[in-house]
Short mmCIF file of C-alpha atoms in Angstrom, two decimals:
data_model
loop_
_atom_site.label_atom_id
_atom_site.label_comp_id
_atom_site.label_asym_id
_atom_site.label_seq_id
_atom_site.Cartn_x
_atom_site.Cartn_y
_atom_site.Cartn_z
CA MET A 131 55.25 153.25 142.32
CA ALA A 132 54.27 154.52 138.86
CA THR A 133 57.39 153.00 137.29
CA GLU A 134 56.62 149.59 138.81
CA LEU A 135 53.04 149.81 137.54
CA LEU A 136 54.25 150.59 134.01
CA GLU A 137 56.50 147.54 134.06
CA GLN A 138 53.55 145.32 134.94
CA THR A 139 51.09 146.78 132.41
CA ASP A 140 50.60 146.69 128.64
CA PHE A 141 49.73 150.14 127.28
CA ASN A 142 49.65 152.08 124.02
CA LEU A 143 49.87 155.70 125.26
CA LEU A 144 51.59 157.56 128.07
CA PHE A 145 50.29 160.81 129.62
CA LEU A 146 52.86 162.88 131.51
CA HIS A 147 51.77 165.71 133.79
CA THR A 148 54.24 168.60 133.75
CA CYS A 149 53.21 169.98 137.13
CA PHE A 150 56.82 169.56 138.25
CA THR A 151 59.48 172.07 137.50
CA ASP A 152 60.61 172.03 133.88
CA THR A 153 63.84 170.28 134.85
CA ASN A 154 62.02 167.41 136.58
CA ALA A 155 59.50 167.10 133.75
CA LEU A 156 62.21 166.93 131.09
CA SER A 157 64.17 164.42 133.14
CA GLU A 158 61.08 162.25 133.48
CA LEU A 159 60.33 162.62 129.77
CA HIS A 160 63.87 161.59 128.89
CA TYR A 161 63.63 158.50 131.12
CA LEU A 162 60.29 157.41 129.65
CA ARG A 163 61.51 157.92 126.09
CA GLN A 164 64.54 155.72 126.80
CA GLN A 165 62.40 153.00 128.31
CA TYR A 166 59.52 153.12 125.81
CA PRO A 167 60.87 154.48 122.51
CA LEU A 168 57.79 153.53 120.45
CA ILE A 169 55.06 154.60 122.89
CA PRO A 170 53.57 158.08 122.20
CA ILE A 171 54.04 160.40 125.19
CA ILE A 172 51.43 163.16 125.61
CA LEU A 173 52.10 166.08 127.94
CA PHE A 174 49.30 167.76 129.86
CA ASP A 175 49.13 170.73 132.24
CA ASP A 176 46.99 173.77 133.03
CA ASN A 177 49.54 176.18 131.66
CA LEU A 178 51.49 175.02 128.59
CA ASN A 179 53.01 177.91 126.71
CA TYR A 180 54.69 177.62 123.34
CA GLU A 181 58.19 177.81 124.77
CA ARG A 182 57.58 174.88 127.11
CA ILE A 183 55.87 172.93 124.31
CA ASP A 184 58.82 173.49 121.91
CA THR A 185 61.31 172.43 124.55
CA SER A 186 59.29 169.29 125.31
CA MET A 187 59.05 168.41 121.61
CA LEU A 188 62.82 168.64 121.31
CA TRP A 189 62.97 166.06 124.07
CA ARG A 190 60.74 163.85 121.89
CA ALA A 191 57.29 164.30 123.36
CA ASN A 192 54.64 163.37 120.78
CA ASP A 193 51.72 165.67 121.64
CA PHE A 194 50.28 167.94 124.30
CA ILE A 195 46.98 168.90 125.95
CA CYS A 196 46.35 172.14 127.79
CA THR A 197 43.86 171.06 130.47
CA SER A 198 42.59 174.61 131.01
CA GLU A 199 41.28 174.58 127.43
CA ILE A 200 40.38 170.92 127.13
CA THR A 201 37.34 169.71 125.16
CA ALA A 202 36.01 166.30 124.21
CA ASP A 203 36.98 166.89 120.56
CA THR A 204 40.56 167.73 121.59
CA VAL A 205 40.90 164.56 123.67
CA GLU A 206 39.38 162.48 120.88
CA ARG A 207 41.75 164.02 118.31
CA VAL A 208 44.81 163.44 120.49
CA LEU A 209 43.86 159.86 121.26
CA ARG A 210 42.94 158.94 117.68
CA TYR A 211 46.03 160.56 116.18
CA ASN A 212 48.53 159.12 118.64
CA LEU A 213 47.03 155.65 118.66
CA ARG A 214 47.27 155.63 114.87
CA VAL A 215 50.87 156.87 115.07
CA HIS A 216 51.60 154.10 117.58
CA GLN A 217 50.06 151.53 115.23
CA TYR A 218 52.11 152.80 112.30
CA HIS A 219 55.30 152.81 114.33
CA ASN A 220 54.68 149.24 115.45
CA GLU A 221 54.06 148.15 111.87
CA ILE A 222 57.21 149.89 110.66
CA GLU A 223 59.19 148.34 113.51
CA ARG A 224 57.76 144.94 112.66
CA LEU A 225 58.77 145.36 109.03
CA TYR A 226 62.25 146.42 110.11
CA GLN A 227 62.49 143.15 112.03
CA LEU A 228 61.35 140.88 109.18
CA ASP A 229 62.93 139.45 106.09
CA PRO A 230 60.74 140.67 103.20
CA LEU A 231 61.01 137.44 101.19
CA THR A 232 60.24 134.82 103.84
CA GLY A 233 58.48 136.83 106.56
CA MET A 234 60.93 135.46 109.14
CA ILE A 235 62.80 137.73 111.50
CA ASN A 236 65.85 139.31 109.89
CA ARG A 237 69.48 139.11 110.87
CA GLN A 238 69.43 142.15 113.20
CA GLN A 239 66.40 140.96 115.14
CA PHE A 240 67.78 137.41 115.41
CA TYR A 241 71.06 138.80 116.73
CA LYS A 242 69.18 140.82 119.35
CA GLU A 243 67.05 137.90 120.51
CA LEU A 244 70.00 135.49 120.47
CA SER A 245 71.97 137.91 122.66
CA GLU A 246 69.08 138.08 125.12
CA GLN A 247 68.79 134.29 125.36
CA LEU A 248 72.53 133.86 125.82
CA SER A 249 72.50 136.51 128.52
CA HIS A 250 69.69 134.63 130.24
CA LEU A 251 71.67 131.38 129.89
CA ARG A 252 74.72 132.95 131.54
CA ARG A 253 72.60 133.97 134.51
CA LYS A 254 71.08 130.47 134.83
CA ALA A 255 73.87 128.23 133.60
CA SER A 256 72.22 124.90 134.37
CA ALA A 257 68.72 125.74 133.19
CA SER A 258 69.03 124.63 129.56
CA HIS A 259 71.23 124.12 126.51
CA LEU A 260 71.06 126.06 123.27
CA ALA A 261 71.94 124.76 119.81
CA LEU A 262 72.72 127.35 117.13
CA ILE A 263 72.30 125.80 113.68
CA THR A 264 73.25 127.39 110.36
CA VAL A 265 72.20 125.82 107.07
CA ASP A 266 72.51 126.69 103.40
CA LEU A 267 72.14 125.01 100.02
CA ASP A 268 75.11 123.76 98.02
CA GLY A 269 75.23 125.15 94.50
CA PHE A 270 72.50 127.75 95.04
CA ARG A 271 74.42 130.51 93.21
CA ARG A 272 74.77 128.29 90.18
CA PHE A 273 71.05 127.47 90.34
CA ASN A 274 70.28 131.21 90.39
CA ASN A 275 72.50 131.87 87.39
CA ILE A 276 70.87 129.10 85.36
CA ASN A 277 67.23 129.50 86.37
CA GLY A 278 66.97 133.17 87.33
CA TYR A 279 66.43 134.98 90.61
CA ALA A 280 62.66 134.44 90.61
CA ALA A 281 63.23 130.68 90.70
CA GLY A 282 65.86 131.19 93.40
CA ASP A 283 63.38 133.18 95.51
CA MET A 284 60.85 130.38 95.12
CA VAL A 285 63.38 127.85 96.43
CA VAL A 286 64.28 130.10 99.39
CA LYS A 287 60.62 130.55 100.35
CA GLU A 288 60.00 126.82 100.15
CA MET A 289 63.17 126.22 102.16
CA SER A 290 61.95 128.62 104.88
CA LYS A 291 58.61 126.78 105.12
CA ARG A 292 60.30 123.42 105.54
CA LEU A 293 62.64 124.74 108.22
CA ALA A 294 59.80 126.45 110.10
CA ILE A 295 57.99 123.12 110.38
CA LEU A 296 61.07 121.34 111.72
CA ALA A 297 62.46 124.04 114.01
CA PRO A 298 59.88 125.57 116.35
CA GLY A 299 62.50 127.82 117.94
CA LEU A 300 63.97 131.12 116.81
CA ILE A 301 64.74 131.10 113.08
CA SER A 302 66.00 133.74 110.66
CA ARG A 303 67.19 134.15 107.08
CA LEU A 304 70.67 135.66 107.13
CA GLY A 305 70.85 136.24 103.39
CA ASN A 306 70.51 134.45 100.04
CA ASP A 307 69.94 130.77 100.95
CA GLU A 308 71.52 130.91 104.41
CA PHE A 309 69.30 130.36 107.47
CA ILE A 310 70.11 130.29 111.16
CA MET A 311 68.03 128.85 113.98
CA LEU A 312 68.24 128.61 117.74
CA LEU A 313 66.83 125.59 119.56
CA ASP A 314 66.39 125.33 123.31
CA PHE A 315 66.80 121.96 125.04
CA PRO A 316 66.26 121.19 128.73
CA ALA A 317 69.35 120.41 130.77
CA SER A 318 68.15 116.83 131.25
CA ALA A 319 68.06 116.14 127.48
CA ASN A 320 70.69 114.12 125.64
CA LEU A 321 71.94 117.14 123.74
CA LEU A 322 74.03 115.45 121.04
CA GLN A 323 71.30 112.93 120.36
CA GLN A 324 68.68 115.67 119.99
CA VAL A 325 70.93 117.79 117.76
CA THR A 326 71.76 114.79 115.57
CA LEU A 327 68.06 114.02 115.21
CA ILE A 328 67.10 117.55 114.13
CA CYS A 329 70.08 117.78 111.73
CA ASN A 330 69.09 114.54 110.03
CA GLN A 331 65.50 115.76 109.79
CA ILE A 332 66.69 119.00 108.16
CA LEU A 333 68.91 117.10 105.70
CA HIS A 334 66.03 114.83 104.75
CA SER A 335 63.57 117.68 104.33
CA LEU A 336 65.80 120.07 102.38
CA THR A 337 66.98 117.42 99.93
CA GLU A 338 63.42 116.75 98.83
CA PRO A 339 62.98 118.08 95.26
CA TYR A 340 62.08 121.73 94.62
CA ASN A 341 59.73 122.42 91.72
CA SER A 342 61.19 124.92 89.24
CA HIS A 343 59.77 125.56 85.77
CA GLU A 344 57.93 122.22 85.86
CA LEU A 345 61.19 120.47 86.74
CA GLU A 346 62.16 118.83 90.01
CA VAL A 347 65.52 120.09 91.27
CA ILE A 348 67.45 118.57 94.16
CA LEU A 349 69.83 120.91 95.98
CA PRO A 350 72.05 119.37 98.69
CA CYS A 351 72.57 121.33 101.90
CA SER A 352 75.25 121.77 104.55
CA ILE A 353 74.64 122.30 108.28
CA GLY A 354 76.88 123.67 111.02
CA VAL A 355 76.10 123.51 114.75
CA ALA A 356 77.51 125.30 117.80
CA LEU A 357 76.32 124.67 121.35
CA ALA A 358 75.86 126.98 124.32
CA PRO A 359 77.22 126.95 126.94
CA GLU A 360 79.47 124.07 125.79
CA HIS A 361 81.24 126.08 123.07
CA SER A 362 80.49 129.69 124.02
CA CYS A 363 77.90 132.05 125.46
CA GLU A 364 79.09 135.04 123.43
CA THR A 365 76.86 135.94 120.49
CA ASP A 366 79.49 136.67 117.83
CA THR A 367 81.66 133.76 118.88
CA LEU A 368 78.80 131.27 118.75
CA ILE A 369 77.69 132.45 115.30
CA ASN A 370 81.26 132.21 113.99
CA GLN A 371 81.60 128.72 115.43
CA ALA A 372 78.39 127.52 113.75
CA THR A 373 79.53 129.09 110.47
CA HIS A 374 82.94 127.38 110.66
CA ALA A 375 81.20 124.07 111.32
CA ARG A 376 79.00 124.58 108.22
CA ILE A 377 82.09 125.29 106.09
CA LYS A 378 83.60 122.06 107.43
CA ALA A 379 80.42 120.24 106.44
CA LYS A 380 80.80 121.53 102.87
CA GLU A 381 84.40 120.32 102.77
CA LYS A 382 83.36 116.95 104.17
CA SER A 383 80.75 115.99 101.56
CA ASN A 384 77.38 117.00 100.24
CA CYS A 385 74.32 116.67 102.48
CA SER A 386 76.15 116.57 105.80
CA TYR A 387 76.31 118.33 109.14
CA VAL A 388 79.21 119.11 111.47
CA ILE A 389 79.13 120.07 115.15
CA PHE A 390 81.77 122.63 116.06
CA ASP A 391 85.03 121.44 117.58
CA GLN A 392 87.60 123.70 119.23
CA ALA A 393 90.23 122.15 116.95
CA PHE A 394 88.59 124.03 114.05
CA GLN A 395 89.95 127.32 115.38
CA GLN A 396 93.53 126.07 115.34
CA ALA A 397 93.00 124.71 111.84
CA ASN A 398 91.57 128.06 110.78
CA LYS A 399 94.65 129.87 112.12
CA SER A 400 96.81 127.47 110.12
CA HIS A 401 94.80 128.23 106.97
CA ILE A 402 95.23 131.96 107.51
CA ALA A 403 98.99 131.59 108.04
CA LEU A 404 99.40 129.33 105.00
CA GLU A 405 97.44 131.41 102.49
CA PRO A 406 100.09 134.10 101.80
CA GLU A 407 102.74 131.39 101.43
CA LEU A 408 100.58 129.61 98.86
CA ILE A 409 100.19 132.84 96.91
CA SER A 410 103.98 133.24 96.88
CA ALA A 411 104.39 129.59 95.83
CA ILE A 412 102.18 130.19 92.79
CA ARG A 413 104.16 133.30 91.82
CA ARG A 414 107.55 131.62 92.35
CA ASN A 415 106.56 128.37 90.59
CA GLU A 416 107.41 126.23 93.63
CA PHE A 417 105.04 123.37 92.74
CA GLU A 418 106.05 120.13 91.05
CA LEU A 419 104.12 117.25 89.51
CA PHE A 420 105.07 113.76 90.64
CA TYR A 421 103.78 110.74 88.74
CA GLN A 422 102.59 107.36 89.99
CA PRO A 423 102.53 104.73 87.23
CA ARG A 424 99.25 103.13 86.15
CA VAL A 425 99.91 99.56 85.07
CA ASP A 426 98.05 97.00 82.97
CA ILE A 427 97.68 94.11 85.40
CA LEU A 428 98.05 91.26 82.91
CA SER A 429 100.94 92.59 80.81
CA GLY A 430 102.70 94.55 83.53
CA LYS A 431 103.19 97.43 81.12
CA ILE A 432 102.98 101.02 82.29
CA ILE A 433 100.13 102.48 80.28
CA GLY A 434 99.63 105.74 82.11
CA ALA A 435 100.13 107.71 85.31
CA GLU A 436 98.40 109.88 87.86
CA GLY A 437 99.87 113.35 88.31
CA LEU A 438 100.13 114.33 91.97
CA ILE A 439 101.15 117.82 93.05
CA ARG A 440 103.97 118.51 95.50
CA TRP A 441 105.17 121.80 96.96
CA ARG A 442 108.93 122.32 97.01
CA HIS A 443 109.04 124.85 99.85
CA PRO A 444 112.32 126.80 100.03
CA GLN A 445 112.59 126.39 103.82
CA LYS A 446 110.36 123.42 104.70
CA GLY A 447 111.34 121.13 101.86
CA LEU A 448 108.87 118.84 100.07
CA ILE A 449 105.29 119.34 101.27
CA TYR A 450 102.59 116.79 100.43
CA PRO A 451 99.15 117.90 99.20
CA ASP A 452 97.30 116.94 102.40
CA ALA A 453 99.12 119.83 104.11
CA PHE A 454 98.07 122.57 101.68
CA ILE A 455 95.22 121.47 99.37
CA PRO A 456 92.50 122.02 102.07
CA THR A 457 93.70 125.62 102.42
CA ALA A 458 93.80 126.02 98.65
CA GLU A 459 90.24 124.67 98.40
CA ARG A 460 88.98 126.94 101.15
CA THR A 461 90.62 130.11 99.84
CA GLY A 462 89.90 129.48 96.15
CA LEU A 463 93.62 129.23 95.33
CA ILE A 464 92.91 125.72 94.08
CA VAL A 465 91.67 127.33 90.86
CA PRO A 466 95.01 128.87 89.72
CA ILE A 467 96.89 125.88 91.15
CA GLY A 468 94.63 123.57 89.14
CA TYR A 469 95.35 125.49 85.95
CA TRP A 470 99.09 125.19 86.63
CA VAL A 471 98.70 121.41 87.03
CA ILE A 472 96.93 121.13 83.65
CA GLN A 473 99.60 123.25 81.99
CA GLN A 474 102.43 121.21 83.54
CA ALA A 475 100.79 117.91 82.62
CA GLY A 476 100.46 119.10 79.02
CA GLU A 477 104.13 120.08 78.89
CA ASP A 478 105.19 116.71 80.35
CA ILE A 479 103.09 114.83 77.77
CA GLN A 480 104.97 116.73 75.06
CA ARG A 481 108.33 115.91 76.66
CA LEU A 482 107.49 112.20 76.68
CA GLN A 483 106.43 112.29 73.05
CA ARG A 484 109.64 114.07 72.04
CA SER A 485 111.55 111.25 73.76
CA GLY A 486 109.63 108.66 71.76
CA LEU A 487 107.69 107.42 74.82
CA GLU A 488 103.95 106.81 74.74
CA ILE A 489 101.31 106.60 77.43
CA GLN A 490 97.57 106.08 77.06
CA ARG A 491 96.42 108.19 80.00
CA LEU A 492 97.77 110.93 82.22
CA SER A 493 95.24 111.71 84.92
CA ILE A 494 95.06 114.73 87.21
CA ASN A 495 92.57 115.61 89.91
CA LEU A 496 89.82 118.15 89.35
CA SER A 497 87.99 119.35 92.46
CA PHE A 498 84.41 120.48 92.88
CA ARG A 499 85.71 123.93 93.80
CA GLN A 500 87.27 124.23 90.35
CA PHE A 501 83.91 123.52 88.73
CA GLN A 502 82.55 126.57 90.54
CA ASP A 503 84.85 128.74 88.40
CA SER A 504 82.66 129.97 85.54
CA TYR A 505 85.75 130.30 83.32
CA LEU A 506 86.89 126.69 83.83
CA CYS A 507 86.06 125.29 80.39
CA ARG A 508 87.24 128.36 78.47
CA THR A 509 90.52 128.52 80.40
CA ILE A 510 91.24 124.82 79.90
CA GLN A 511 90.52 125.19 76.18
CA ARG A 512 93.04 128.07 75.97
CA LEU A 513 95.65 125.98 77.81
CA ILE A 514 95.07 123.05 75.44
CA GLU A 515 95.53 125.29 72.42
CA LYS A 516 98.51 127.19 73.83
CA TYR A 517 100.49 124.08 74.86
CA ALA A 518 99.17 121.74 72.14
CA ILE A 519 97.98 119.25 74.75
CA ASN A 520 96.90 115.87 73.38
CA THR A 521 93.45 115.64 74.97
CA SER A 522 93.08 111.94 74.14
CA ILE A 523 95.78 111.28 76.76
CA LEU A 524 94.59 113.84 79.33
CA GLU A 525 92.18 112.51 81.96
CA PHE A 526 90.49 114.37 84.81
CA GLU A 527 89.78 112.49 88.03
CA LEU A 528 86.63 113.41 89.99
CA THR A 529 85.64 112.25 93.45
CA GLU A 530 82.13 110.93 94.07
CA SER A 531 81.41 113.79 96.47
CA ALA A 532 82.40 116.34 93.81
CA LEU A 533 80.42 114.60 91.08
CA PHE A 534 77.19 114.42 93.05
CA ASN A 535 77.50 117.64 95.05
CA ASN A 536 75.77 119.59 92.31
CA GLU A 537 74.79 117.13 89.60
CA LEU A 538 73.52 119.62 87.03
CA HIS A 539 76.45 122.00 87.41
CA VAL A 540 79.16 119.33 87.24
CA GLN A 541 77.38 117.40 84.50
CA GLU A 542 77.36 120.45 82.24
CA GLY A 543 81.06 121.07 82.89
CA ILE A 544 82.01 117.45 82.20
CA GLU A 545 80.07 117.35 78.95
CA GLU A 546 81.61 120.63 77.76
CA LEU A 547 85.14 119.44 78.58
CA HIS A 548 84.49 116.06 76.97
CA LYS A 549 83.77 117.86 73.70
CA LEU A 550 87.42 118.95 73.81
CA GLY A 551 88.43 115.27 73.82
CA ILE A 552 89.20 114.99 77.55
CA ASN A 553 88.53 111.70 79.37
CA PHE A 554 87.15 111.34 82.91
CA SER A 555 87.58 108.81 85.70
CA LEU A 556 85.74 108.51 89.01
CA ASP A 557 88.15 108.43 91.95
CA ASP A 558 87.56 106.70 95.33
CA PHE A 559 84.75 104.63 93.79
CA GLY A 560 82.63 102.94 96.44
CA THR A 561 83.25 105.46 99.26
CA GLY A 562 80.39 107.82 98.47
CA TYR A 563 77.02 107.97 96.80
CA SER A 564 76.86 107.00 93.13
CA SER A 565 73.88 107.43 90.84
CA PHE A 566 74.30 104.59 88.35
CA SER A 567 71.98 106.24 85.85
CA LEU A 568 74.19 109.34 85.96
CA LEU A 569 77.33 107.23 85.57
CA GLN A 570 75.85 105.77 82.40
CA LYS A 571 74.95 109.19 81.00
CA LEU A 572 78.24 110.95 81.77
CA PRO A 573 81.39 110.42 79.69
CA ILE A 574 83.27 108.66 82.50
CA SER A 575 85.57 106.01 81.03
CA SER A 576 87.04 104.44 84.17
CA LEU A 577 86.29 103.80 87.85
CA LYS A 578 89.03 103.72 90.49
CA ILE A 579 88.49 101.43 93.48
CA ASP A 580 89.52 103.18 96.67
CA ARG A 581 92.67 101.99 98.43
CA SER A 582 90.74 101.45 101.68
CA PHE A 583 89.00 98.43 100.09
CA VAL A 584 92.06 97.13 98.23
CA SER A 585 94.18 97.12 101.40
CA GLY A 586 91.78 94.73 103.10
CA VAL A 587 91.22 92.07 100.44
CA ASN A 588 93.66 89.67 102.12
CA SER A 589 92.31 90.09 105.64
CA SER A 590 88.65 91.12 105.41
CA SER A 591 85.89 89.09 103.76
CA ASP A 592 83.77 92.25 103.63
CA ASP A 593 86.43 94.12 101.66
CA ARG A 594 86.84 91.16 99.31
CA GLU A 595 83.12 91.08 98.56
CA ILE A 596 83.00 94.86 98.11
CA VAL A 597 85.91 94.82 95.64
CA LYS A 598 84.40 91.94 93.67
CA ALA A 599 81.06 93.75 93.53
CA LEU A 600 82.70 97.00 92.37
CA ILE A 601 84.61 95.19 89.62
CA ARG A 602 81.42 93.47 88.42
CA LEU A 603 79.59 96.78 88.48
CA ALA A 604 82.31 98.51 86.45
CA HIS A 605 82.15 95.69 83.88
CA SER A 606 78.36 95.98 83.65
CA LEU A 607 78.69 99.72 83.01
CA ASN A 608 81.38 99.10 80.37
CA LYS A 609 83.96 101.07 82.35
CA GLU A 610 87.62 100.34 82.86
CA VAL A 611 88.32 99.47 86.48
CA ILE A 612 91.52 100.60 88.22
CA ALA A 613 92.64 99.56 91.71
CA GLU A 614 94.45 102.12 93.85
CA GLY A 615 96.89 101.44 96.66
CA VAL A 616 98.12 98.01 95.49
CA GLU A 617 101.03 97.13 97.76
CA THR A 618 101.33 93.33 97.80
CA LEU A 619 101.50 90.50 95.28
CA GLN A 620 98.52 88.85 97.00
CA GLN A 621 96.39 91.92 96.39
CA LEU A 622 97.51 92.01 92.75
CA ASN A 623 96.62 88.34 92.16
CA PHE A 624 93.21 88.78 93.78
CA LEU A 625 92.44 91.77 91.54
CA ALA A 626 93.61 89.95 88.44
CA SER A 627 91.50 86.88 89.22
CA TYR A 628 88.32 88.97 89.21
CA GLY A 629 89.07 90.92 86.07
CA CYS A 630 90.46 94.23 87.33
CA HIS A 631 92.09 95.94 84.35
CA GLN A 632 94.71 98.26 85.84
CA ALA A 633 96.42 99.03 89.13
CA GLN A 634 98.62 101.61 90.77
CA GLY A 635 100.37 101.54 94.09
CA TYR A 636 103.67 101.09 95.91
CA LEU A 637 104.00 97.53 94.58
CA TYR A 638 104.91 99.18 91.29
CA SER A 639 106.19 102.57 92.36
CA LYS A 640 105.58 105.42 94.71
CA PRO A 641 104.85 108.84 93.10
CA VAL A 642 108.12 110.03 91.58
CA PRO A 643 109.42 113.19 89.81
CA PHE A 644 109.07 113.36 86.05
CA GLU A 645 112.62 112.19 85.21
CA GLU A 646 112.23 109.08 87.40
CA PHE A 647 108.85 108.32 85.83
CA LYS A 648 110.45 108.66 82.40
CA TYR A 649 113.10 106.15 83.47
CA LEU A 650 110.38 103.69 84.57
CA LEU A 651 108.69 104.04 81.18
CA GLU A 652 111.95 103.31 79.41
CA ASN A 653 112.93 100.32 81.58
CA GLY A 654 109.68 98.95 83.01
CA HIS A 655 109.38 97.22 86.39
CA GLY A 656 108.82 93.54 85.56
CA ILE A 657 105.84 92.79 87.82
CA THR A 658 102.79 91.07 86.32
CA ALA A 659 100.02 89.03 87.85
CA ALA A 660 101.41 85.95 86.11
CA SER A 661 104.95 86.48 87.40
CA ALA A 662 103.62 87.22 90.87
CA ALA A 663 101.73 83.93 90.86
CA ASN A 664 104.98 82.05 90.23
CA ARG A 665 106.83 83.62 93.15
#
């Protein structure tokens, strides 16, 4: 009866009469302390000796009143003291549950409340759906290093305010710039539609400028989503799934969201299995650079090449980059692999020059992950000096997603590398988001039209118009324009007729080992736009 009454009542103090035997009283005290750990428990009885009081205090009673000696002052003291203790304990508990910077609940409290909601969902499987959303800013560490931690704290607080407006559900800061939120949707709701809507709202809100030192700074964000019960009803599993989805969003492009897919787990296992083999490949020098010629469209002369990495696996044979570069990016091994590529390219330039062969450009890919290495510019400078690399020939290719993922960070790196004499080209032009003002400011000498557009110029009017527009745009920006993936004479003639400068693709040559590329340089291939027109 008393237990049921306690469950139905809000209270700040508990009085326990020890009229039972000591064993029963201590058992009751232990039960109450387990159920109400923060509520002060005050013992009272006619005959409380010191031995019984000491024993009760060991069992975590808070205070005592001997009713045979009770006075109004004693009752007032006990009430005032224990109510104040209760208030302090509640405040301390509240502070333990909160993130000190944002005032949101902290990781531990979020975990507890998430576990409770998932437990409730398991008991009532059809009652609702839960969406667990994790979000963080891309390039936040770099922002902190440049602007200081006070500016970083300001951004995090502003970020928390924006998220709180958009997400009325449970929300917590996990650490640094990472937030996690739990949204509850009725079973009748179109779950994917609702999740897509809130993700787009978050992307729009968080990419609004942050004010820092009288400057407006835009920081892209990445979002990962896991659904309950669709993906899991286990707390740790669901958090891991949302985190994996957010990592996928970062790999996908800046300012994007990804909803978890069970296929991610298999991909993650593959990454884990491949990582030690990649480490061994670096140590054993199992990588090779293949070269795909870059050709002047009008003259048909090979004027350069793109260096493309291959892995000569001792058991599996030749492995193409699509099979291992994502793992290298994810694990950070792309950084040492990237330095090896630069070194090898420099050595191959020297080998060509010793053979009396000249090329204008040798391009290699540089990923956004490599720009996150704070030693990038210094290491490249040491490689240039050590291997006497002719930087006027060396060209780094950047994707649009890498270039605009963290504009300030990448811009500084490009400008510092350009001072060494290195050229830059923008790969996959037209597939992402390009800031034309930034393209004009950065030392980017050429734009490469993505193969997906080139492949359709003979069959799709949309692709034809896109390619023509990209060529005109490159001309207006005073950039060289290079078409990728040229496979037919018809494509070549179309590109030539609209003023495309250079091309590469299987029409000329597939990527080949260095010795075969050297042979092509020595002997040429004999395909020009003019000769193609006569066939």
